[in-house]
PDB file of C-alpha atoms in Angstrom:
ATOM      1  CA  UNK A  11     -88.116 -57.708  -9.353  1.00 45.00           C
ATOM      2  CA  UNK A  12     -85.255 -60.076  -9.811  1.00 47.00           C
ATOM      3  CA  UNK A  13     -82.250 -59.805 -10.692  1.00 55.00           C
ATOM      4  CA  UNK A  14     -80.206 -61.992 -13.015  1.00 66.00           C
ATOM      5  CA  UNK A  15     -76.594 -63.231 -11.144  1.00 73.00           C
ATOM      6  CA  UNK A  16     -73.524 -61.811 -13.694  1.00 80.00           C
ATOM      7  CA  UNK A  17     -72.104 -64.814 -15.715  1.00 86.00           C
ATOM      8  CA  UNK A  18     -68.779 -66.369 -14.757  1.00 91.00           C
ATOM      9  CA  UNK A  19     -65.837 -64.269 -15.891  1.00 94.00           C
ATOM     10  CA  UNK A  20     -62.675 -66.945 -16.270  1.00 96.00           C
ATOM     11  CA  UNK A  21     -59.747 -66.840 -17.916  1.00 97.00           C
ATOM     12  CA  UNK A  22     -57.670 -69.266 -19.753  1.00 97.00           C
ATOM     13  CA  UNK A  23     -53.941 -68.969 -20.192  1.00 96.00           C
ATOM     14  CA  UNK A  24     -52.237 -71.018 -22.442  1.00 95.00           C
ATOM     15  CA  UNK A  25     -49.170 -70.097 -24.830  1.00 94.00           C
ATOM     16  CA  UNK A  26     -50.854 -73.202 -26.987  1.00 93.00           C
ATOM     17  CA  UNK A  27     -53.925 -71.280 -29.308  1.00 94.00           C
ATOM     18  CA  UNK A  28     -55.256 -74.517 -30.391  1.00 94.00           C
ATOM     19  CA  UNK A  29     -55.532 -75.691 -26.097  1.00 93.00           C
ATOM     20  CA  UNK A  30     -56.874 -71.841 -25.687  1.00 94.00           C
ATOM     21  CA  UNK A  31     -59.692 -72.124 -28.460  1.00 95.00           C
ATOM     22  CA  UNK A  32     -60.627 -75.644 -27.590  1.00 94.00           C
ATOM     23  CA  UNK A  33     -61.067 -74.731 -23.731  1.00 95.00           C
ATOM     24  CA  UNK A  34     -62.055 -70.902 -24.545  1.00 96.00           C
ATOM     25  CA  UNK A  35     -65.388 -72.706 -26.552  1.00 95.00           C
ATOM     26  CA  UNK A  36     -66.461 -74.756 -24.031  1.00 95.00           C
ATOM     27  CA  UNK A  37     -66.453 -72.081 -21.601  1.00 96.00           C
ATOM     28  CA  UNK A  38     -68.192 -69.304 -23.292  1.00 96.00           C
ATOM     29  CA  UNK A  39     -71.248 -72.624 -24.091  1.00 95.00           C
ATOM     30  CA  UNK A  40     -71.247 -73.517 -20.515  1.00 94.00           C
ATOM     31  CA  UNK A  41     -71.902 -69.601 -19.813  1.00 94.00           C
ATOM     32  CA  UNK A  42     -69.379 -67.957 -19.113  1.00 95.00           C
ATOM     33  CA  UNK A  43     -67.444 -64.769 -19.819  1.00 95.00           C
ATOM     34  CA  UNK A  44     -63.689 -65.977 -20.658  1.00 96.00           C
ATOM     35  CA  UNK A  45     -60.564 -64.046 -21.227  1.00 96.00           C
ATOM     36  CA  UNK A  46     -57.338 -65.025 -23.203  1.00 96.00           C
ATOM     37  CA  UNK A  47     -53.185 -64.657 -22.638  1.00 96.00           C
ATOM     38  CA  UNK A  48     -50.830 -66.846 -23.650  1.00 94.00           C
ATOM     39  CA  UNK A  49     -48.511 -65.707 -21.700  1.00 94.00           C
ATOM     40  CA  UNK A  50     -47.652 -65.048 -17.816  1.00 94.00           C
ATOM     41  CA  UNK A  51     -47.028 -61.202 -17.710  1.00 95.00           C
ATOM     42  CA  UNK A  52     -50.536 -61.479 -20.379  1.00 95.00           C
ATOM     43  CA  UNK A  53     -52.390 -63.365 -17.388  1.00 95.00           C
ATOM     44  CA  UNK A  54     -51.402 -60.912 -15.169  1.00 95.00           C
ATOM     45  CA  UNK A  55     -52.143 -57.970 -16.288  1.00 95.00           C
ATOM     46  CA  UNK A  56     -55.700 -59.695 -17.428  1.00 95.00           C
ATOM     47  CA  UNK A  57     -56.319 -59.898 -13.872  1.00 95.00           C
ATOM     48  CA  UNK A  58     -54.362 -56.249 -12.964  1.00 93.00           C
ATOM     49  CA  UNK A  59     -57.374 -54.718 -15.594  1.00 93.00           C
ATOM     50  CA  UNK A  60     -60.669 -56.738 -14.052  1.00 92.00           C
ATOM     51  CA  UNK A  61     -59.861 -59.919 -11.760  1.00 94.00           C
ATOM     52  CA  UNK A  62     -60.998 -63.261 -13.192  1.00 95.00           C
ATOM     53  CA  UNK A  63     -64.076 -65.752 -10.920  1.00 94.00           C
ATOM     54  CA  UNK A  64     -61.708 -68.512 -11.880  1.00 95.00           C
ATOM     55  CA  UNK A  65     -57.710 -69.175 -13.508  1.00 96.00           C
ATOM     56  CA  UNK A  66     -57.640 -71.937 -15.856  1.00 96.00           C
ATOM     57  CA  UNK A  67     -52.793 -72.077 -16.606  1.00 95.00           C
ATOM     58  CA  UNK A  68     -50.875 -73.672 -17.912  1.00 93.00           C
ATOM     59  CA  UNK A  69     -47.533 -74.607 -16.217  1.00 90.00           C
ATOM     60  CA  UNK A  70     -45.354 -74.438 -18.837  1.00 89.00           C
ATOM     61  CA  UNK A  71     -45.732 -70.851 -19.988  1.00 91.00           C
ATOM     62  CA  UNK A  72     -42.701 -68.142 -21.558  1.00 87.00           C
ATOM     63  CA  UNK A  73     -42.043 -65.166 -19.890  1.00 85.00           C
ATOM     64  CA  UNK A  74     -43.506 -66.181 -16.066  1.00 92.00           C
ATOM     65  CA  UNK A  75     -44.434 -69.936 -15.381  1.00 91.00           C
ATOM     66  CA  UNK A  76     -48.008 -70.925 -14.206  1.00 92.00           C
ATOM     67  CA  UNK A  77     -45.864 -71.334 -10.819  1.00 91.00           C
ATOM     68  CA  UNK A  78     -44.844 -67.915 -10.564  1.00 93.00           C
ATOM     69  CA  UNK A  79     -48.125 -66.806 -12.127  1.00 94.00           C
ATOM     70  CA  UNK A  80     -50.181 -68.649  -9.281  1.00 91.00           C
ATOM     71  CA  UNK A  81     -48.372 -67.541  -6.929  1.00 90.00           C
ATOM     72  CA  UNK A  82     -48.554 -63.856  -7.610  1.00 92.00           C
ATOM     73  CA  UNK A  83     -52.348 -64.369  -8.798  1.00 91.00           C
ATOM     74  CA  UNK A  84     -52.419 -66.239  -4.679  1.00 85.00           C
ATOM     75  CA  UNK A  85     -50.536 -63.591  -3.107  1.00 85.00           C
ATOM     76  CA  UNK A  86     -52.859 -60.876  -4.174  1.00 86.00           C
ATOM     77  CA  UNK A  87     -55.966 -62.581  -3.785  1.00 81.00           C
ATOM     78  CA  UNK A  88     -57.676 -66.423  -3.739  1.00 79.00           C
ATOM     79  CA  UNK A  89     -58.752 -66.649  -6.725  1.00 88.00           C
ATOM     80  CA  UNK A  90     -59.786 -70.141  -7.303  1.00 89.00           C
ATOM     81  CA  UNK A  91     -56.931 -71.789 -10.057  1.00 92.00           C
ATOM     82  CA  UNK A  92     -56.994 -74.515 -12.211  1.00 91.00           C
ATOM     83  CA  UNK A  93     -53.494 -75.272 -13.688  1.00 89.00           C
ATOM     84  CA  UNK A  94     -52.852 -77.334 -17.008  1.00 90.00           C
ATOM     85  CA  UNK A  95     -50.201 -79.440 -16.609  1.00 84.00           C
ATOM     86  CA  UNK A  96     -48.478 -81.982 -18.760  1.00 77.00           C
ATOM     87  CA  UNK A  97     -49.082 -85.663 -17.835  1.00 61.00           C
ATOM     88  CA  UNK A  98     -44.845 -86.448 -16.485  1.00 62.00           C
ATOM     89  CA  UNK A  99     -44.935 -83.245 -14.383  1.00 63.00           C
ATOM     90  CA  UNK A 100     -45.683 -84.584 -10.938  1.00 69.00           C
ATOM     91  CA  UNK A 101     -43.244 -82.136  -9.297  1.00 76.00           C
ATOM     92  CA  UNK A 102     -45.303 -79.334 -11.280  1.00 76.00           C
ATOM     93  CA  UNK A 103     -48.337 -80.361  -9.981  1.00 74.00           C
ATOM     94  CA  UNK A 104     -47.798 -81.066  -6.975  1.00 75.00           C
ATOM     95  CA  UNK A 105     -45.630 -77.502  -6.161  1.00 79.00           C
ATOM     96  CA  UNK A 106     -48.887 -76.023  -7.861  1.00 79.00           C
ATOM     97  CA  UNK A 107     -51.789 -77.652  -5.374  1.00 76.00           C
ATOM     98  CA  UNK A 108     -49.161 -76.723  -2.167  1.00 74.00           C
ATOM     99  CA  UNK A 109     -49.370 -73.099  -3.685  1.00 78.00           C
ATOM    100  CA  UNK A 110     -52.925 -73.381  -3.643  1.00 75.00           C
ATOM    101  CA  UNK A 111     -54.431 -74.233  -6.752  1.00 81.00           C
ATOM    102  CA  UNK A 112     -58.005 -76.232  -6.617  1.00 81.00           C
ATOM    103  CA  UNK A 113     -57.094 -78.840  -8.876  1.00 81.00           C
ATOM    104  CA  UNK A 114     -55.644 -79.581 -11.500  1.00 82.00           C
ATOM    105  CA  UNK A 115     -56.166 -81.285 -15.101  1.00 85.00           C
ATOM    106  CA  UNK A 116     -53.146 -83.248 -17.336  1.00 83.00           C
ATOM    107  CA  UNK A 117     -52.798 -83.204 -21.023  1.00 84.00           C
ATOM    108  CA  UNK A 118     -54.659 -84.177 -23.464  1.00 84.00           C
ATOM    109  CA  UNK A 119     -57.464 -83.988 -21.645  1.00 86.00           C
ATOM    110  CA  UNK A 120     -61.289 -83.677 -21.957  1.00 87.00           C
ATOM    111  CA  UNK A 121     -62.950 -80.012 -22.353  1.00 90.00           C
ATOM    112  CA  UNK A 122     -66.166 -81.802 -21.215  1.00 89.00           C
ATOM    113  CA  UNK A 123     -63.949 -83.124 -18.028  1.00 86.00           C
ATOM    114  CA  UNK A 124     -62.422 -79.310 -18.249  1.00 90.00           C
ATOM    115  CA  UNK A 125     -65.923 -77.663 -17.873  1.00 91.00           C
ATOM    116  CA  UNK A 126     -67.156 -80.622 -14.704  1.00 87.00           C
ATOM    117  CA  UNK A 127     -63.866 -79.327 -12.619  1.00 86.00           C
ATOM    118  CA  UNK A 128     -64.129 -75.834 -13.360  1.00 91.00           C
ATOM    119  CA  UNK A 129     -68.341 -76.126 -12.403  1.00 88.00           C
ATOM    120  CA  UNK A 130     -67.327 -77.554  -8.949  1.00 82.00           C
ATOM    121  CA  UNK A 131     -64.011 -75.509  -8.689  1.00 84.00           C
ATOM    122  CA  UNK A 132     -67.026 -72.129  -9.123  1.00 88.00           C
ATOM    123  CA  UNK A 133     -69.559 -73.671  -7.756  1.00 82.00           C
ATOM    124  CA  UNK A 134     -67.195 -74.666  -4.005  1.00 74.00           C
ATOM    125  CA  UNK A 135     -66.273 -70.561  -4.530  1.00 74.00           C
ATOM    126  CA  UNK A 136     -69.679 -69.231  -4.062  1.00 72.00           C
ATOM    127  CA  UNK A 137     -71.009 -70.742  -1.512  1.00 61.00           C
ATOM    128  CA  UNK A 138     -67.863 -69.791   0.628  1.00 54.00           C
ATOM    129  CA  UNK A 139     -68.550 -66.067  -0.328  1.00 52.00           C
ATOM    130  CA  UNK A 140     -72.347 -66.638   0.350  1.00 51.00           C
ATOM    131  CA  UNK A 141     -71.552 -68.388   3.749  1.00 48.00           C
ATOM    132  CA  UNK A 142     -73.478 -72.092   5.127  1.00 45.00           C
ATOM    133  CA  UNK A 143     -77.043 -72.257   5.360  1.00 47.00           C
ATOM    134  CA  UNK A 144     -78.430 -71.011   8.423  1.00 45.00           C
ATOM    135  CA  UNK A 145     -78.469 -74.911  10.282  1.00 44.00           C
ATOM    136  CA  UNK A 146     -74.328 -75.267   9.059  1.00 54.00           C
ATOM    137  CA  UNK A 147     -72.865 -71.977  11.016  1.00 61.00           C
ATOM    138  CA  UNK A 148     -72.440 -73.272  14.057  1.00 81.00           C
ATOM    139  CA  UNK A 149     -68.216 -73.182  15.223  1.00 88.00           C
ATOM    140  CA  UNK A 150     -67.007 -76.053  14.678  1.00 92.00           C
ATOM    141  CA  UNK A 151     -64.349 -77.198  17.443  1.00 91.00           C
ATOM    142  CA  UNK A 152     -61.738 -80.120  18.589  1.00 92.00           C
ATOM    143  CA  UNK A 153     -58.208 -80.159  19.148  1.00 91.00           C
ATOM    144  CA  UNK A 154     -58.059 -76.414  20.032  1.00 92.00           C
ATOM    145  CA  UNK A 155     -58.895 -75.590  16.764  1.00 94.00           C
ATOM    146  CA  UNK A 156     -62.070 -73.258  16.240  1.00 94.00           C
ATOM    147  CA  UNK A 157     -64.082 -72.883  12.904  1.00 93.00           C
ATOM    148  CA  UNK A 158     -66.467 -70.006  11.844  1.00 92.00           C
ATOM    149  CA  UNK A 159     -68.481 -71.293   9.297  1.00 86.00           C
ATOM    150  CA  UNK A 160     -70.389 -67.268   8.272  1.00 83.00           C
ATOM    151  CA  UNK A 161     -66.634 -65.528   8.810  1.00 85.00           C
ATOM    152  CA  UNK A 162     -64.650 -68.259   7.068  1.00 87.00           C
ATOM    153  CA  UNK A 163     -61.867 -67.959   9.735  1.00 90.00           C
ATOM    154  CA  UNK A 164     -60.050 -70.581  11.329  1.00 94.00           C
ATOM    155  CA  UNK A 165     -57.915 -70.152  14.564  1.00 94.00           C
ATOM    156  CA  UNK A 166     -55.994 -72.890  17.253  1.00 94.00           C
ATOM    157  CA  UNK A 167     -55.579 -71.537  20.944  1.00 91.00           C
ATOM    158  CA  UNK A 168     -56.463 -67.970  19.500  1.00 88.00           C
ATOM    159  CA  UNK A 169     -54.898 -67.586  16.958  1.00 92.00           C
ATOM    160  CA  UNK A 170     -55.192 -66.791  13.541  1.00 93.00           C
ATOM    161  CA  UNK A 171     -54.603 -68.992  10.821  1.00 92.00           C
ATOM    162  CA  UNK A 172     -54.476 -68.649   6.941  1.00 86.00           C
ATOM    163  CA  UNK A 173     -56.327 -70.875   5.345  1.00 85.00           C
ATOM    164  CA  UNK A 174     -56.903 -72.118   1.293  1.00 79.00           C
ATOM    165  CA  UNK A 175     -60.907 -72.329   0.457  1.00 77.00           C
ATOM    166  CA  UNK A 176     -59.958 -76.244   0.214  1.00 82.00           C
ATOM    167  CA  UNK A 177     -57.996 -76.354   3.721  1.00 88.00           C
ATOM    168  CA  UNK A 178     -61.078 -74.664   5.193  1.00 89.00           C
ATOM    169  CA  UNK A 179     -63.308 -76.948   3.813  1.00 89.00           C
ATOM    170  CA  UNK A 180     -60.675 -80.349   4.556  1.00 93.00           C
ATOM    171  CA  UNK A 181     -60.524 -78.695   8.180  1.00 94.00           C
ATOM    172  CA  UNK A 182     -64.092 -77.980   8.730  1.00 93.00           C
ATOM    173  CA  UNK A 183     -65.053 -81.604   7.291  1.00 94.00           C
ATOM    174  CA  UNK A 184     -62.617 -83.497   9.483  1.00 95.00           C
ATOM    175  CA  UNK A 185     -63.822 -81.100  12.678  1.00 94.00           C
ATOM    176  CA  UNK A 186     -67.662 -81.943  11.816  1.00 93.00           C
ATOM    177  CA  UNK A 187     -66.794 -85.691  11.520  1.00 93.00           C
ATOM    178  CA  UNK A 188     -63.880 -86.229  14.808  1.00 92.00           C
ATOM    179  CA  UNK A 189     -62.838 -89.828  15.234  1.00 93.00           C
ATOM    180  CA  UNK A 190     -63.997 -91.539  11.547  1.00 94.00           C
ATOM    181  CA  UNK A 191     -61.854 -92.631   9.099  1.00 95.00           C
ATOM    182  CA  UNK A 192     -62.314 -91.367   5.919  1.00 95.00           C
ATOM    183  CA  UNK A 193     -60.799 -93.112   3.233  1.00 94.00           C
ATOM    184  CA  UNK A 194     -59.510 -90.307  -0.376  1.00 92.00           C
ATOM    185  CA  UNK A 195     -62.185 -91.331  -2.395  1.00 91.00           C
ATOM    186  CA  UNK A 196     -65.378 -90.054   0.276  1.00 93.00           C
ATOM    187  CA  UNK A 197     -62.858 -87.218   1.069  1.00 92.00           C
ATOM    188  CA  UNK A 198     -62.620 -86.163  -3.010  1.00 87.00           C
ATOM    189  CA  UNK A 199     -66.223 -86.668  -3.000  1.00 86.00           C
ATOM    190  CA  UNK A 200     -67.520 -85.066   0.244  1.00 88.00           C
ATOM    191  CA  UNK A 201     -65.028 -81.870   0.294  1.00 87.00           C
ATOM    192  CA  UNK A 202     -64.102 -81.809  -3.231  1.00 79.00           C
ATOM    193  CA  UNK A 203     -67.491 -82.541  -4.863  1.00 77.00           C
ATOM    194  CA  UNK A 204     -66.279 -84.824  -7.466  1.00 71.00           C
ATOM    195  CA  UNK A 205     -67.021 -88.582  -8.851  1.00 68.00           C
ATOM    196  CA  UNK A 206     -63.934 -88.874 -10.122  1.00 63.00           C
ATOM    197  CA  UNK A 207     -60.417 -87.485  -9.988  1.00 63.00           C
ATOM    198  CA  UNK A 208     -56.961 -87.921  -8.996  1.00 67.00           C
ATOM    199  CA  UNK A 209     -56.769 -88.658  -4.861  1.00 78.00           C
ATOM    200  CA  UNK A 210     -52.613 -87.061  -4.472  1.00 78.00           C
ATOM    201  CA  UNK A 211     -54.823 -83.708  -4.190  1.00 81.00           C
ATOM    202  CA  UNK A 212     -56.243 -84.967  -0.801  1.00 88.00           C
ATOM    203  CA  UNK A 213     -52.403 -86.215   0.255  1.00 87.00           C
ATOM    204  CA  UNK A 214     -51.118 -82.785  -0.660  1.00 84.00           C
ATOM    205  CA  UNK A 215     -54.091 -80.726   1.121  1.00 87.00           C
ATOM    206  CA  UNK A 216     -53.220 -83.140   4.318  1.00 93.00           C
ATOM    207  CA  UNK A 217     -49.507 -82.321   4.021  1.00 90.00           C
ATOM    208  CA  UNK A 218     -49.771 -78.737   4.119  1.00 87.00           C
ATOM    209  CA  UNK A 219     -52.909 -78.724   6.354  1.00 93.00           C
ATOM    210  CA  UNK A 220     -51.168 -79.916   8.975  1.00 95.00           C
ATOM    211  CA  UNK A 221     -47.977 -77.684   8.636  1.00 93.00           C
ATOM    212  CA  UNK A 222     -51.117 -75.264   9.096  1.00 93.00           C
ATOM    213  CA  UNK A 223     -52.619 -76.977  12.455  1.00 95.00           C
ATOM    214  CA  UNK A 224     -50.415 -79.557  13.848  1.00 95.00           C
ATOM    215  CA  UNK A 225     -47.818 -78.700  16.952  1.00 92.00           C
ATOM    216  CA  UNK A 226     -45.291 -81.305  15.296  1.00 94.00           C
ATOM    217  CA  UNK A 227     -46.079 -82.028  11.142  1.00 92.00           C
ATOM    218  CA  UNK A 228     -43.829 -84.635  11.580  1.00 91.00           C
ATOM    219  CA  UNK A 229     -45.612 -86.733  14.603  1.00 93.00           C
ATOM    220  CA  UNK A 230     -49.327 -85.239  13.655  1.00 94.00           C
ATOM    221  CA  UNK A 231     -51.460 -86.151  16.168  1.00 93.00           C
ATOM    222  CA  UNK A 232     -54.772 -84.106  14.762  1.00 95.00           C
ATOM    223  CA  UNK A 233     -55.297 -85.568  11.405  1.00 96.00           C
ATOM    224  CA  UNK A 234     -53.110 -89.372  11.834  1.00 95.00           C
ATOM    225  CA  UNK A 235     -53.585 -91.458   9.230  1.00 95.00           C
ATOM    226  CA  UNK A 236     -55.191 -94.470   9.411  1.00 95.00           C
ATOM    227  CA  UNK A 237     -52.954 -97.378   7.508  1.00 92.00           C
ATOM    228  CA  UNK A 238     -54.907 -98.651   5.162  1.00 90.00           C
ATOM    229  CA  UNK A 239     -57.554 -96.437   5.185  1.00 92.00           C
ATOM    230  CA  UNK A 240     -57.134 -93.031   5.485  1.00 95.00           C
ATOM    231  CA  UNK A 241     -57.025 -90.539   7.290  1.00 97.00           C
ATOM    232  CA  UNK A 242     -59.029 -89.802  11.109  1.00 96.00           C
ATOM    233  CA  UNK A 243     -59.037 -86.854  13.076  1.00 96.00           C
ATOM    234  CA  UNK A 244     -58.369 -86.792  17.068  1.00 92.00           C
ATOM    235  CA  UNK A 245     -60.481 -83.866  18.094  1.00 80.00           C
ATOM    236  CA  UNK A 246     -58.885 -84.298  21.518  1.00 72.00           C
ATOM    237  CA  UNK A 247     -55.082 -85.724  20.886  1.00 47.00           C
ATOM    238  CA  UNK A 248     -52.901 -87.614  23.826  1.00 40.00           C
ATOM    239  CA  UNK A 249     -50.746 -85.413  25.638  1.00 41.00           C
ATOM    240  CA  UNK A 250     -47.655 -86.338  24.977  1.00 38.00           C
ATOM    241  CA  UNK A 251     -48.377 -89.438  22.731  1.00 35.00           C
ATOM    242  CA  UNK A 252     -45.826 -89.621  20.014  1.00 37.00           C
ATOM    243  CA  UNK A 253     -47.754 -90.428  16.038  1.00 40.00           C
ATOM    244  CA  UNK A 254     -47.605 -93.930  14.782  1.00 39.00           C
ATOM    245  CA  UNK A 255     -44.625 -94.015  12.613  1.00 35.00           C
ATOM    246  CA  UNK A 256     -46.779 -94.432   9.740  1.00 38.00           C
ATOM    247  CA  UNK A 257     -48.229 -90.570  10.589  1.00 42.00           C
ATOM    248  CA  UNK A 258     -44.312 -89.535  10.104  1.00 38.00           C
ATOM    249  CA  UNK A 259     -43.791 -91.124   6.274  1.00 37.00           C
ATOM    250  CA  UNK A 260     -46.793 -89.985   5.079  1.00 45.00           C
ATOM    251  CA  UNK A 261     -45.971 -86.902   3.561  1.00 39.00           C
ATOM    252  CA  UNK A 262     -42.539 -88.774   2.508  1.00 38.00           C
ATOM    253  CA  UNK A 263     -44.777 -91.864   1.125  1.00 41.00           C
ATOM    254  CA  UNK A 264     -47.213 -89.728  -0.918  1.00 41.00           C
ATOM    255  CA  UNK A 265     -46.385 -90.968  -4.381  1.00 36.00           C
ATOM    256  CA  UNK A 266     -46.729 -94.410  -3.151  1.00 37.00           C
ATOM    257  CA  UNK A 267     -50.572 -94.030  -1.525  1.00 41.00           C
ATOM    258  CA  UNK A 268     -51.603 -91.724  -5.669  1.00 38.00           C
TER     259      UNK A 268
END
């Protein structure tokens, strides 16, 4: 007898009742169970009562702002988060991604696009929970790193690494294709599963990943910048060889790259 998978529970957090109602309506029509919260404390209280499968989170909230809500949620468990931001809030978007948010959508936005983003993030989250197919369960190794796709564990020289869902998937992609140059468009498609989207999320996640796997994130030897293209993973970095000068300024040049 087959069992039907229960619908995903999504928490929508926005103090604008019109935005919240429109988003909630579209998500419910897509088959999701949706709860609403109008401020930071209410969002955290709702999550404590019943943990959501995904949070759609406005950054500009009364009581506790969205960045702090995201920080507290991620400190409890790695719940997927999609942020809603105003078009000019570049610093807040970057800060949210650095806290581990999975995606962001700028206001004004298409509700249909938001639903597509939600479905994309949920697919990735379910895939991580279910584990990879049998053909993709072999541990990945390179540059002193070991990733086990089945247990979602990552180590560097035997030491445990704490990676978010996207960071793990991005590093797995690099380890699967050592020496290959990847454009940001390719990474968005192959790792995030998007056919559209702001490429700055790739830049931010590469910077975060370098901070966790490089001996010196300012002079990366594993994830190299390929000028005018994107990134390349060096499975066997040259000991003592300084990275290209463009690597050391990659994080600082994120705005230009976008």
